């Protein structure tokens, strides 16, 4: 949504804060340089911090499963060890869907280093015993 | 076949394993956990998402990681696991009859911890109109298929209920390539954590219909669609607002019911509000020697709290097994007052520090939580989906009048 | 192209009628195939029945009064009618059959109670049953309020009086009957094909060609026992001068935990718009058939409607106030059909244009007359030219289905030592083991529903929430098919159609 205000082109982003059960709907006003002008709708500073983080980098930890080979367990649960951009979640799922992992695997073991060049590793969250 | 155990724990989910660990650490020698699945961990195995351990470990873990911490500790402590084993009977005399591929056994226990968790509310229990085709699952069963068995229940999904399980499955199925056509929620707000509302529904642009319900299921062999309608303030469908959504799968996320069939077999009365046995602060049921912790007592929100309850139950079970009688001469009933749905434990001795788990009845803002005359706490917002845990110190409890039998917990609006 | 099968008699429909006929025919040296459109036996109205085999007692009278309320032209109580004769014969034959086939059953008492003036006025006909019919029903007696309470501690305080029949029916699980009849028929040479809906019948020279979804069957004779679809199938075989009309009942099953609410069948007197019949299944679940007379919206109207469930519970509460919708574990609708030519009668006759095509379109009650109808149909086949030579090696006995939960601990232990799969409890609610499920599949179950009706796995309060995935895995393993091909009910009802990651294969990476 674009508005003109005192000659600057401004964007407004709506973010639902997840820091406490209030779930404030925070409106973040951003100018055309990408600088945040103001926050409104938040009842506390935590909300500002969260909203700022979401505007700069809306990251999500991806938790999913990988198919296995040579194992009684059919799936190994995995997660990214850091958040990845939420826009990349589906692509990451497609990438991971083509992989297969063999035992033994320990919790925390890196399954894919630097997943899709995002500087984030995919690690096992459970073990795959022999 | 018969054998003696000090503490028998029924269920190797988070409550059971935590209980077994504390029982062993509390001095009980032979601690046996009986688990019907082929691996310990309970439902944590299929909860591959994160959000576990935030309070207990101050880490953000996935379900399997959380489970693994405790399972490893239990193994280190040489706790016996009887996996792939079903409890067929439990008596008030603490006899546990079990069945597995090796045969039938009766364990004579000095103390028992019930940690059977919950089952899910079914389509029939909520009286959903329509046919009975293939393609209708409770959300947890669908989660088992997707995260453990390796199968996707359908391509076009509708989910009834916006509790955490429902929302988590909305995200999971979308990530696995299915299309979630709608999440339908009868209340005017989502049933689970806001975090899930954002990261499971909002992030994926999944259509969510608040203040709606499903009025009919269609399809003879396999689900073909559902009809949804707006509801009025009584939760009744409003004529003329019906809308049909095509789908091939319906997930029901309509709540959990503590699984107390064994408790009933032992003669333990089930509290109609919590769905579980009434317990005191030692997590002891009405039957001496039988303790309970976790979702079998009441439906928790956070596994961290399930662990804490299990730990108390396990420690108490060890005391009972070792015949360290800690007599609670005083018995004070906790009464649910204004806007309180229930309080666990239901009775306390007021002789030691106790943490109460409190669930409010309805969402409210700017309230005052009162516990008798000994605690007043202003809260900005309370929601039924987020349980309150309030610690009462020994000092506070000693401030109670002599001879008091009841303590009311209430949550009224502040003036 | 599927291989063409050949037989002498093709029975269409695996309900109580078709399986009864198959079993009867298997006494003779006659090649028989039964085709069933769904994935399991007794999948239609047979399993929807309350499971009572009854004749002329209180239940019988209830049915007759209800029928004549629905249609005053029905001359229901004529003892000379074919229908009443077949019912009487059937009731007499069932005890031997139940024992031979090792089917679980119990003798059932029935109590009709009045809780208000209208109901009280309708009690009278029930009281005369004892004198009128005599025999097993001679002890039908009046019970005053105190006596009712003694019989039924959970009955409403408003009860005025009742009529009690100490022995009124044989109580069974209706699906057990169809399964047992078909098993015994198969033991004696009959064949069954599931998922084999009939799509057409062509009269050829000297035989009939029946097209099914599993391929064509060449047969000399056809028996149309297709239940609700008997009219549709009749049209395929020839002409008919009758149609089917469909009524509808809503039935509710309660959690076994409240099985103590009744200890025999309790019902309101017939003759009123609203009725309630509360029964307890052998397994302990209470089954409530309550509501008011309605018409079905077609043959597939077996779903349930919330308002009807609430009405069902309301009416049941008037008899047993403790009953609550909180205890519902399952609900469905039954579709009692009758023919339009003579609603009080069965249609059991060859097609006017195809003498070797026997139409068997029966009406309620369908369990009781089954053995007699079977004999009657075999006779008609004989009259139509089928050669009936009895088999000397006919085996009337069927081995009982083993129920782990009913065994003593010692017997359980022994069983497990012989086959460890009996120690692996799969269905927690009903205590059904892997061993029993494997046996059910060996005995012919092919689907989740098939396993359910043979073992009870999935009939409990969690409605296969826990055991569902395990049962699906066992079926896939035993039938050597992918899990994605295991079905709930037969064709087009796969449980989990896609493998993990299977839906992502179709998405390209941007």
JSON list of C-alpha atoms in Angstrom, two decimals, chain C residues 116-314:
[
{"chain": "C", "resi": 116, "resn": "UNK", "atom": "CA", "xyz": [-46.74, -40.52, 29.68]},
{"chain": "C", "resi": 117, "resn": "UNK", "atom": "CA", "xyz": [-50.48, -40.87, 29.01]},
{"chain": "C", "resi": 118, "resn": "UNK", "atom": "CA", "xyz": [-50.16, -41.37, 25.26]},
{"chain": "C", "resi": 119, "resn": "UNK", "atom": "CA", "xyz": [-47.59, -44.09, 25.61]},
{"chain": "C", "resi": 120, "resn": "UNK", "atom": "CA", "xyz": [-49.61, -45.73, 28.37]},
{"chain": "C", "resi": 121, "resn": "UNK", "atom": "CA", "xyz": [-52.61, -45.91, 26.06]},
{"chain": "C", "resi": 122, "resn": "UNK", "atom": "CA", "xyz": [-50.47, -47.76, 23.51]},
{"chain": "C", "resi": 123, "resn": "UNK", "atom": "CA", "xyz": [-49.25, -50.45, 25.88]},
{"chain": "C", "resi": 124, "resn": "UNK", "atom": "CA", "xyz": [-52.32, -52.68, 25.65]},
{"chain": "C", "resi": 125, "resn": "UNK", "atom": "CA", "xyz": [-51.53, -54.57, 22.41]},
{"chain": "C", "resi": 126, "resn": "UNK", "atom": "CA", "xyz": [-48.15, -55.57, 23.86]},
{"chain": "C", "resi": 127, "resn": "UNK", "atom": "CA", "xyz": [-49.71, -57.17, 26.86]},
{"chain": "C", "resi": 128, "resn": "UNK", "atom": "CA", "xyz": [-51.84, -59.53, 24.81]},
{"chain": "C", "resi": 129, "resn": "UNK", "atom": "CA", "xyz": [-48.84, -60.99, 22.98]},
{"chain": "C", "resi": 130, "resn": "UNK", "atom": "CA", "xyz": [-48.32, -63.56, 25.68]},
{"chain": "C", "resi": 131, "resn": "UNK", "atom": "CA", "xyz": [-51.81, -65.00, 25.39]},
{"chain": "C", "resi": 132, "resn": "UNK", "atom": "CA", "xyz": [-52.08, -64.61, 21.65]},
{"chain": "C", "resi": 133, "resn": "UNK", "atom": "CA", "xyz": [-48.83, -66.17, 20.64]},
{"chain": "C", "resi": 134, "resn": "UNK", "atom": "CA", "xyz": [-47.91, -68.36, 23.56]},
{"chain": "C", "resi": 135, "resn": "UNK", "atom": "CA", "xyz": [-44.86, -70.57, 23.35]},
{"chain": "C", "resi": 136, "resn": "UNK", "atom": "CA", "xyz": [-41.71, -68.67, 24.22]},
{"chain": "C", "resi": 137, "resn": "UNK", "atom": "CA", "xyz": [-43.78, -65.54, 24.67]},
{"chain": "C", "resi": 138, "resn": "UNK", "atom": "CA", "xyz": [-46.23, -66.98, 27.17]},
{"chain": "C", "resi": 139, "resn": "UNK", "atom": "CA", "xyz": [-44.51, -65.16, 30.02]},
{"chain": "C", "resi": 140, "resn": "UNK", "atom": "CA", "xyz": [-45.03, -61.69, 28.60]},
{"chain": "C", "resi": 141, "resn": "UNK", "atom": "CA", "xyz": [-46.31, -59.77, 31.58]},
{"chain": "C", "resi": 142, "resn": "UNK", "atom": "CA", "xyz": [-47.33, -56.41, 32.93]},
{"chain": "C", "resi": 143, "resn": "UNK", "atom": "CA", "xyz": [-44.74, -54.70, 35.13]},
{"chain": "C", "resi": 144, "resn": "UNK", "atom": "CA", "xyz": [-45.63, -51.85, 37.44]},
{"chain": "C", "resi": 145, "resn": "UNK", "atom": "CA", "xyz": [-43.39, -48.92, 38.28]},
{"chain": "C", "resi": 146, "resn": "UNK", "atom": "CA", "xyz": [-41.47, -50.70, 41.04]},
{"chain": "C", "resi": 147, "resn": "UNK", "atom": "CA", "xyz": [-40.92, -53.75, 38.92]},
{"chain": "C", "resi": 148, "resn": "UNK", "atom": "CA", "xyz": [-39.64, -51.60, 36.07]},
{"chain": "C", "resi": 149, "resn": "UNK", "atom": "CA", "xyz": [-37.13, -49.96, 38.38]},
{"chain": "C", "resi": 150, "resn": "UNK", "atom": "CA", "xyz": [-35.99, -53.33, 39.59]},
{"chain": "C", "resi": 151, "resn": "UNK", "atom": "CA", "xyz": [-35.40, -54.40, 36.01]},
{"chain": "C", "resi": 152, "resn": "UNK", "atom": "CA", "xyz": [-33.89, -51.14, 34.81]},
{"chain": "C", "resi": 153, "resn": "UNK", "atom": "CA", "xyz": [-32.27, -49.07, 37.57]},
{"chain": "C", "resi": 154, "resn": "UNK", "atom": "CA", "xyz": [-31.49, -46.23, 35.16]},
{"chain": "C", "resi": 155, "resn": "UNK", "atom": "CA", "xyz": [-35.02, -45.82, 33.84]},
{"chain": "C", "resi": 156, "resn": "UNK", "atom": "CA", "xyz": [-36.69, -42.43, 34.17]},
{"chain": "C", "resi": 157, "resn": "UNK", "atom": "CA", "xyz": [-38.60, -41.52, 37.36]},
{"chain": "C", "resi": 158, "resn": "UNK", "atom": "CA", "xyz": [-41.53, -40.67, 35.09]},
{"chain": "C", "resi": 159, "resn": "UNK", "atom": "CA", "xyz": [-42.11, -44.28, 34.11]},
{"chain": "C", "resi": 160, "resn": "UNK", "atom": "CA", "xyz": [-45.72, -45.35, 34.68]},
{"chain": "C", "resi": 161, "resn": "UNK", "atom": "CA", "xyz": [-45.65, -49.05, 33.81]},
{"chain": "C", "resi": 162, "resn": "UNK", "atom": "CA", "xyz": [-44.41, -51.48, 31.22]},
{"chain": "C", "resi": 163, "resn": "UNK", "atom": "CA", "xyz": [-44.72, -54.82, 29.48]},
{"chain": "C", "resi": 164, "resn": "UNK", "atom": "CA", "xyz": [-41.86, -57.26, 29.82]},
{"chain": "C", "resi": 165, "resn": "UNK", "atom": "CA", "xyz": [-40.95, -60.20, 27.63]},
{"chain": "C", "resi": 166, "resn": "UNK", "atom": "CA", "xyz": [-38.39, -62.42, 29.29]},
{"chain": "C", "resi": 167, "resn": "UNK", "atom": "CA", "xyz": [-37.40, -64.01, 26.01]},
{"chain": "C", "resi": 168, "resn": "UNK", "atom": "CA", "xyz": [-38.16, -61.94, 22.94]},
{"chain": "C", "resi": 169, "resn": "UNK", "atom": "CA", "xyz": [-35.30, -62.30, 20.50]},
{"chain": "C", "resi": 170, "resn": "UNK", "atom": "CA", "xyz": [-31.85, -63.63, 19.83]},
{"chain": "C", "resi": 171, "resn": "UNK", "atom": "CA", "xyz": [-29.32, -60.84, 19.92]},
{"chain": "C", "resi": 172, "resn": "UNK", "atom": "CA", "xyz": [-26.32, -60.91, 17.60]},
{"chain": "C", "resi": 173, "resn": "UNK", "atom": "CA", "xyz": [-23.94, -58.57, 15.89]},
{"chain": "C", "resi": 174, "resn": "UNK", "atom": "CA", "xyz": [-25.55, -58.45, 12.45]},
{"chain": "C", "resi": 175, "resn": "UNK", "atom": "CA", "xyz": [-22.25, -58.31, 10.58]},
{"chain": "C", "resi": 176, "resn": "UNK", "atom": "CA", "xyz": [-21.17, -61.52, 12.34]},
{"chain": "C", "resi": 177, "resn": "UNK", "atom": "CA", "xyz": [-24.06, -63.29, 10.61]},
{"chain": "C", "resi": 178, "resn": "UNK", "atom": "CA", "xyz": [-23.14, -62.30, 7.07]},
{"chain": "C", "resi": 179, "resn": "UNK", "atom": "CA", "xyz": [-19.45, -62.97, 7.66]},
{"chain": "C", "resi": 180, "resn": "UNK", "atom": "CA", "xyz": [-20.14, -66.41, 9.12]},
{"chain": "C", "resi": 181, "resn": "UNK", "atom": "CA", "xyz": [-22.59, -67.43, 6.39]},
{"chain": "C", "resi": 182, "resn": "UNK", "atom": "CA", "xyz": [-20.17, -66.42, 3.67]},
{"chain": "C", "resi": 183, "resn": "UNK", "atom": "CA", "xyz": [-17.20, -68.13, 5.33]},
{"chain": "C", "resi": 184, "resn": "UNK", "atom": "CA", "xyz": [-19.08, -71.37, 5.61]},
{"chain": "C", "resi": 185, "resn": "UNK", "atom": "CA", "xyz": [-20.28, -71.06, 2.03]},
{"chain": "C", "resi": 186, "resn": "UNK", "atom": "CA", "xyz": [-16.66, -70.56, 0.94]},
{"chain": "C", "resi": 187, "resn": "UNK", "atom": "CA", "xyz": [-15.53, -73.51, 3.04]},
{"chain": "C", "resi": 188, "resn": "UNK", "atom": "CA", "xyz": [-18.00, -75.53, 1.01]},
{"chain": "C", "resi": 189, "resn": "UNK", "atom": "CA", "xyz": [-16.87, -74.30, -2.35]},
{"chain": "C", "resi": 190, "resn": "UNK", "atom": "CA", "xyz": [-18.62, -70.98, -2.98]},
{"chain": "C", "resi": 191, "resn": "UNK", "atom": "CA", "xyz": [-16.50, -68.17, -4.30]},
{"chain": "C", "resi": 192, "resn": "UNK", "atom": "CA", "xyz": [-16.77, -64.47, -3.54]},
{"chain": "C", "resi": 193, "resn": "UNK", "atom": "CA", "xyz": [-15.56, -61.46, -5.49]},
{"chain": "C", "resi": 194, "resn": "UNK", "atom": "CA", "xyz": [-15.41, -58.12, -3.69]},
{"chain": "C", "resi": 195, "resn": "UNK", "atom": "CA", "xyz": [-15.44, -54.65, -5.29]},
{"chain": "C", "resi": 196, "resn": "UNK", "atom": "CA", "xyz": [-17.49, -56.22, -8.08]},
{"chain": "C", "resi": 197, "resn": "UNK", "atom": "CA", "xyz": [-20.44, -53.94, -8.72]},
{"chain": "C", "resi": 198, "resn": "UNK", "atom": "CA", "xyz": [-22.71, -55.36, -11.42]},
{"chain": "C", "resi": 199, "resn": "UNK", "atom": "CA", "xyz": [-23.08, -53.02, -14.38]},
{"chain": "C", "resi": 200, "resn": "UNK", "atom": "CA", "xyz": [-25.15, -55.07, -16.83]},
{"chain": "C", "resi": 201, "resn": "UNK", "atom": "CA", "xyz": [-26.75, -58.43, -17.57]},
{"chain": "C", "resi": 202, "resn": "UNK", "atom": "CA", "xyz": [-27.24, -59.85, -21.05]},
{"chain": "C", "resi": 203, "resn": "UNK", "atom": "CA", "xyz": [-29.31, -62.92, -21.81]},
{"chain": "C", "resi": 204, "resn": "UNK", "atom": "CA", "xyz": [-27.45, -65.14, -24.22]},
{"chain": "C", "resi": 205, "resn": "UNK", "atom": "CA", "xyz": [-28.19, -68.53, -25.68]},
{"chain": "C", "resi": 206, "resn": "UNK", "atom": "CA", "xyz": [-28.22, -70.89, -22.72]},
{"chain": "C", "resi": 207, "resn": "UNK", "atom": "CA", "xyz": [-26.55, -68.54, -20.26]},
{"chain": "C", "resi": 208, "resn": "UNK", "atom": "CA", "xyz": [-26.44, -65.01, -18.92]},
{"chain": "C", "resi": 209, "resn": "UNK", "atom": "CA", "xyz": [-23.44, -62.71, -19.13]},
{"chain": "C", "resi": 210, "resn": "UNK", "atom": "CA", "xyz": [-23.12, -60.52, -16.08]},
{"chain": "C", "resi": 211, "resn": "UNK", "atom": "CA", "xyz": [-20.75, -57.57, -16.39]},
{"chain": "C", "resi": 212, "resn": "UNK", "atom": "CA", "xyz": [-19.04, -56.55, -13.16]},
{"chain": "C", "resi": 213, "resn": "UNK", "atom": "CA", "xyz": [-16.32, -54.09, -12.24]},
{"chain": "C", "resi": 214, "resn": "UNK", "atom": "CA", "xyz": [-14.03, -57.06, -11.76]},
{"chain": "C", "resi": 215, "resn": "UNK", "atom": "CA", "xyz": [-14.82, -58.50, -15.14]},
{"chain": "C", "resi": 216, "resn": "UNK", "atom": "CA", "xyz": [-17.63, -60.52, -16.75]},
{"chain": "C", "resi": 217, "resn": "UNK", "atom": "CA", "xyz": [-19.15, -63.69, -15.31]},
{"chain": "C", "resi": 218, "resn": "UNK", "atom": "CA", "xyz": [-20.88, -66.29, -17.43]},
{"chain": "C", "resi": 219, "resn": "UNK", "atom": "CA", "xyz": [-23.68, -67.89, -15.45]},
{"chain": "C", "resi": 220, "resn": "UNK", "atom": "CA", "xyz": [-26.80, -69.98, -15.91]},
{"chain": "C", "resi": 221, "resn": "UNK", "atom": "CA", "xyz": [-28.80, -68.53, -13.06]},
{"chain": "C", "resi": 222, "resn": "UNK", "atom": "CA", "xyz": [-28.73, -65.19, -11.31]},
{"chain": "C", "resi": 223, "resn": "UNK", "atom": "CA", "xyz": [-30.02, -64.40, -7.85]},
{"chain": "C", "resi": 224, "resn": "UNK", "atom": "CA", "xyz": [-30.56, -60.69, -7.32]},
{"chain": "C", "resi": 225, "resn": "UNK", "atom": "CA", "xyz": [-30.05, -60.10, -3.59]},
{"chain": "C", "resi": 226, "resn": "UNK", "atom": "CA", "xyz": [-28.75, -56.60, -4.05]},
{"chain": "C", "resi": 227, "resn": "UNK", "atom": "CA", "xyz": [-30.57, -55.07, -1.10]},
{"chain": "C", "resi": 228, "resn": "UNK", "atom": "CA", "xyz": [-31.24, -51.39, -1.63]},
{"chain": "C", "resi": 229, "resn": "UNK", "atom": "CA", "xyz": [-30.15, -51.78, -5.24]},
{"chain": "C", "resi": 230, "resn": "UNK", "atom": "CA", "xyz": [-32.38, -54.76, -5.99]},
{"chain": "C", "resi": 231, "resn": "UNK", "atom": "CA", "xyz": [-34.54, -52.59, -8.25]},
{"chain": "C", "resi": 232, "resn": "UNK", "atom": "CA", "xyz": [-31.55, -51.32, -10.23]},
{"chain": "C", "resi": 233, "resn": "UNK", "atom": "CA", "xyz": [-30.21, -54.85, -10.66]},
{"chain": "C", "resi": 234, "resn": "UNK", "atom": "CA", "xyz": [-33.67, -56.21, -11.43]},
{"chain": "C", "resi": 235, "resn": "UNK", "atom": "CA", "xyz": [-33.85, -53.84, -14.41]},
{"chain": "C", "resi": 236, "resn": "UNK", "atom": "CA", "xyz": [-30.63, -55.28, -15.72]},
{"chain": "C", "resi": 237, "resn": "UNK", "atom": "CA", "xyz": [-32.06, -58.77, -15.65]},
{"chain": "C", "resi": 238, "resn": "UNK", "atom": "CA", "xyz": [-35.52, -58.20, -17.04]},
{"chain": "C", "resi": 239, "resn": "UNK", "atom": "CA", "xyz": [-38.82, -56.51, -16.30]},
{"chain": "C", "resi": 240, "resn": "UNK", "atom": "CA", "xyz": [-40.29, -55.76, -12.93]},
{"chain": "C", "resi": 241, "resn": "UNK", "atom": "CA", "xyz": [-43.63, -54.49, -11.69]},
{"chain": "C", "resi": 242, "resn": "UNK", "atom": "CA", "xyz": [-42.33, -53.29, -8.38]},
{"chain": "C", "resi": 243, "resn": "UNK", "atom": "CA", "xyz": [-40.11, -50.50, -7.16]},
{"chain": "C", "resi": 244, "resn": "UNK", "atom": "CA", "xyz": [-38.44, -49.68, -3.85]},
{"chain": "C", "resi": 245, "resn": "UNK", "atom": "CA", "xyz": [-39.37, -46.95, -1.40]},
{"chain": "C", "resi": 246, "resn": "UNK", "atom": "CA", "xyz": [-36.91, -45.89, 1.24]},
{"chain": "C", "resi": 247, "resn": "UNK", "atom": "CA", "xyz": [-37.58, -44.89, 4.84]},
{"chain": "C", "resi": 248, "resn": "UNK", "atom": "CA", "xyz": [-34.87, -43.70, 7.21]},
{"chain": "C", "resi": 249, "resn": "UNK", "atom": "CA", "xyz": [-33.89, -44.22, 10.85]},
{"chain": "C", "resi": 250, "resn": "UNK", "atom": "CA", "xyz": [-31.15, -42.46, 12.75]},
{"chain": "C", "resi": 251, "resn": "UNK", "atom": "CA", "xyz": [-29.03, -44.69, 14.95]},
{"chain": "C", "resi": 252, "resn": "UNK", "atom": "CA", "xyz": [-26.50, -43.71, 17.54]},
{"chain": "C", "resi": 253, "resn": "UNK", "atom": "CA", "xyz": [-23.87, -45.87, 19.23]},
{"chain": "C", "resi": 254, "resn": "UNK", "atom": "CA", "xyz": [-22.69, -44.97, 22.74]},
{"chain": "C", "resi": 255, "resn": "UNK", "atom": "CA", "xyz": [-19.36, -45.54, 24.47]},
{"chain": "C", "resi": 256, "resn": "UNK", "atom": "CA", "xyz": [-19.08, -48.93, 26.14]},
{"chain": "C", "resi": 257, "resn": "UNK", "atom": "CA", "xyz": [-18.37, -47.16, 29.38]},
{"chain": "C", "resi": 258, "resn": "UNK", "atom": "CA", "xyz": [-22.10, -46.46, 29.79]},
{"chain": "C", "resi": 259, "resn": "UNK", "atom": "CA", "xyz": [-23.25, -49.95, 28.86]},
{"chain": "C", "resi": 260, "resn": "UNK", "atom": "CA", "xyz": [-24.83, -50.32, 32.29]},
{"chain": "C", "resi": 261, "resn": "UNK", "atom": "CA", "xyz": [-27.56, -47.80, 31.42]},
{"chain": "C", "resi": 262, "resn": "UNK", "atom": "CA", "xyz": [-29.73, -50.62, 30.11]},
{"chain": "C", "resi": 263, "resn": "UNK", "atom": "CA", "xyz": [-29.54, -54.34, 30.66]},
{"chain": "C", "resi": 264, "resn": "UNK", "atom": "CA", "xyz": [-32.09, -55.44, 28.07]},
{"chain": "C", "resi": 265, "resn": "UNK", "atom": "CA", "xyz": [-33.83, -53.77, 25.15]},
{"chain": "C", "resi": 266, "resn": "UNK", "atom": "CA", "xyz": [-35.95, -50.87, 26.38]},
{"chain": "C", "resi": 267, "resn": "UNK", "atom": "CA", "xyz": [-38.38, -49.13, 24.11]},
{"chain": "C", "resi": 268, "resn": "UNK", "atom": "CA", "xyz": [-41.40, -46.89, 23.84]},
{"chain": "C", "resi": 269, "resn": "UNK", "atom": "CA", "xyz": [-44.64, -48.44, 22.61]},
{"chain": "C", "resi": 270, "resn": "UNK", "atom": "CA", "xyz": [-45.19, -48.26, 18.87]},
{"chain": "C", "resi": 271, "resn": "UNK", "atom": "CA", "xyz": [-48.11, -46.36, 17.48]},
{"chain": "C", "resi": 272, "resn": "UNK", "atom": "CA", "xyz": [-46.77, -42.89, 18.17]},
{"chain": "C", "resi": 273, "resn": "UNK", "atom": "CA", "xyz": [-45.00, -40.49, 15.87]},
{"chain": "C", "resi": 274, "resn": "UNK", "atom": "CA", "xyz": [-41.82, -40.58, 17.91]},
{"chain": "C", "resi": 275, "resn": "UNK", "atom": "CA", "xyz": [-40.13, -43.73, 19.10]},
{"chain": "C", "resi": 276, "resn": "UNK", "atom": "CA", "xyz": [-37.04, -44.89, 20.91]},
{"chain": "C", "resi": 277, "resn": "UNK", "atom": "CA", "xyz": [-35.58, -48.39, 20.97]},
{"chain": "C", "resi": 278, "resn": "UNK", "atom": "CA", "xyz": [-32.52, -48.72, 23.19]},
{"chain": "C", "resi": 279, "resn": "UNK", "atom": "CA", "xyz": [-30.51, -51.91, 22.86]},
{"chain": "C", "resi": 280, "resn": "UNK", "atom": "CA", "xyz": [-27.16, -53.05, 24.11]},
{"chain": "C", "resi": 281, "resn": "UNK", "atom": "CA", "xyz": [-24.92, -54.77, 21.56]},
{"chain": "C", "resi": 282, "resn": "UNK", "atom": "CA", "xyz": [-23.18, -57.95, 22.64]},
{"chain": "C", "resi": 283, "resn": "UNK", "atom": "CA", "xyz": [-19.95, -55.99, 22.77]},
{"chain": "C", "resi": 284, "resn": "UNK", "atom": "CA", "xyz": [-21.46, -53.65, 25.37]},
{"chain": "C", "resi": 285, "resn": "UNK", "atom": "CA", "xyz": [-22.14, -50.53, 23.32]},
{"chain": "C", "resi": 286, "resn": "UNK", "atom": "CA", "xyz": [-25.62, -49.11, 23.60]},
{"chain": "C", "resi": 287, "resn": "UNK", "atom": "CA", "xyz": [-27.37, -48.63, 20.26]},
{"chain": "C", "resi": 288, "resn": "UNK", "atom": "CA", "xyz": [-30.22, -46.12, 20.13]},
{"chain": "C", "resi": 289, "resn": "UNK", "atom": "CA", "xyz": [-32.73, -46.23, 17.31]},
{"chain": "C", "resi": 290, "resn": "UNK", "atom": "CA", "xyz": [-34.89, -43.18, 17.94]},
{"chain": "C", "resi": 291, "resn": "UNK", "atom": "CA", "xyz": [-36.62, -40.42, 16.07]},
{"chain": "C", "resi": 292, "resn": "UNK", "atom": "CA", "xyz": [-39.72, -40.10, 13.98]},
{"chain": "C", "resi": 293, "resn": "UNK", "atom": "CA", "xyz": [-40.68, -41.73, 10.71]},
{"chain": "C", "resi": 294, "resn": "UNK", "atom": "CA", "xyz": [-38.90, -40.09, 7.83]},
{"chain": "C", "resi": 295, "resn": "UNK", "atom": "CA", "xyz": [-38.23, -40.76, 4.18]},
{"chain": "C", "resi": 296, "resn": "UNK", "atom": "CA", "xyz": [-34.75, -41.24, 2.87]},
{"chain": "C", "resi": 297, "resn": "UNK", "atom": "CA", "xyz": [-33.37, -38.95, 0.19]},
{"chain": "C", "resi": 298, "resn": "UNK", "atom": "CA", "xyz": [-32.38, -41.85, -1.97]},
{"chain": "C", "resi": 299, "resn": "UNK", "atom": "CA", "xyz": [-30.33, -44.97, -1.52]},
{"chain": "C", "resi": 300, "resn": "UNK", "atom": "CA", "xyz": [-27.17, -43.23, -0.34]},
{"chain": "C", "resi": 301, "resn": "UNK", "atom": "CA", "xyz": [-28.76, -41.31, 2.52]},
{"chain": "C", "resi": 302, "resn": "UNK", "atom": "CA", "xyz": [-26.90, -43.27, 5.20]},
{"chain": "C", "resi": 303, "resn": "UNK", "atom": "CA", "xyz": [-25.11, -40.28, 6.65]},
{"chain": "C", "resi": 304, "resn": "UNK", "atom": "CA", "xyz": [-26.22, -38.65, 9.87]},
{"chain": "C", "resi": 305, "resn": "UNK", "atom": "CA", "xyz": [-27.61, -35.20, 10.55]},
{"chain": "C", "resi": 306, "resn": "UNK", "atom": "CA", "xyz": [-26.82, -33.30, 13.70]},
{"chain": "C", "resi": 307, "resn": "UNK", "atom": "CA", "xyz": [-30.40, -32.27, 14.39]},
{"chain": "C", "resi": 308, "resn": "UNK", "atom": "CA", "xyz": [-31.49, -35.89, 14.06]},
{"chain": "C", "resi": 309, "resn": "UNK", "atom": "CA", "xyz": [-28.75, -37.01, 16.45]},
{"chain": "C", "resi": 310, "resn": "UNK", "atom": "CA", "xyz": [-29.92, -34.46, 18.99]},
{"chain": "C", "resi": 311, "resn": "UNK", "atom": "CA", "xyz": [-33.50, -35.64, 18.54]},
{"chain": "C", "resi": 312, "resn": "UNK", "atom": "CA", "xyz": [-32.37, -39.25, 18.93]},
{"chain": "C", "resi": 313, "resn": "UNK", "atom": "CA", "xyz": [-30.63, -38.44, 22.21]},
{"chain": "C", "resi": 314, "resn": "UNK", "atom": "CA", "xyz": [-33.55, -36.35, 23.43]}
]
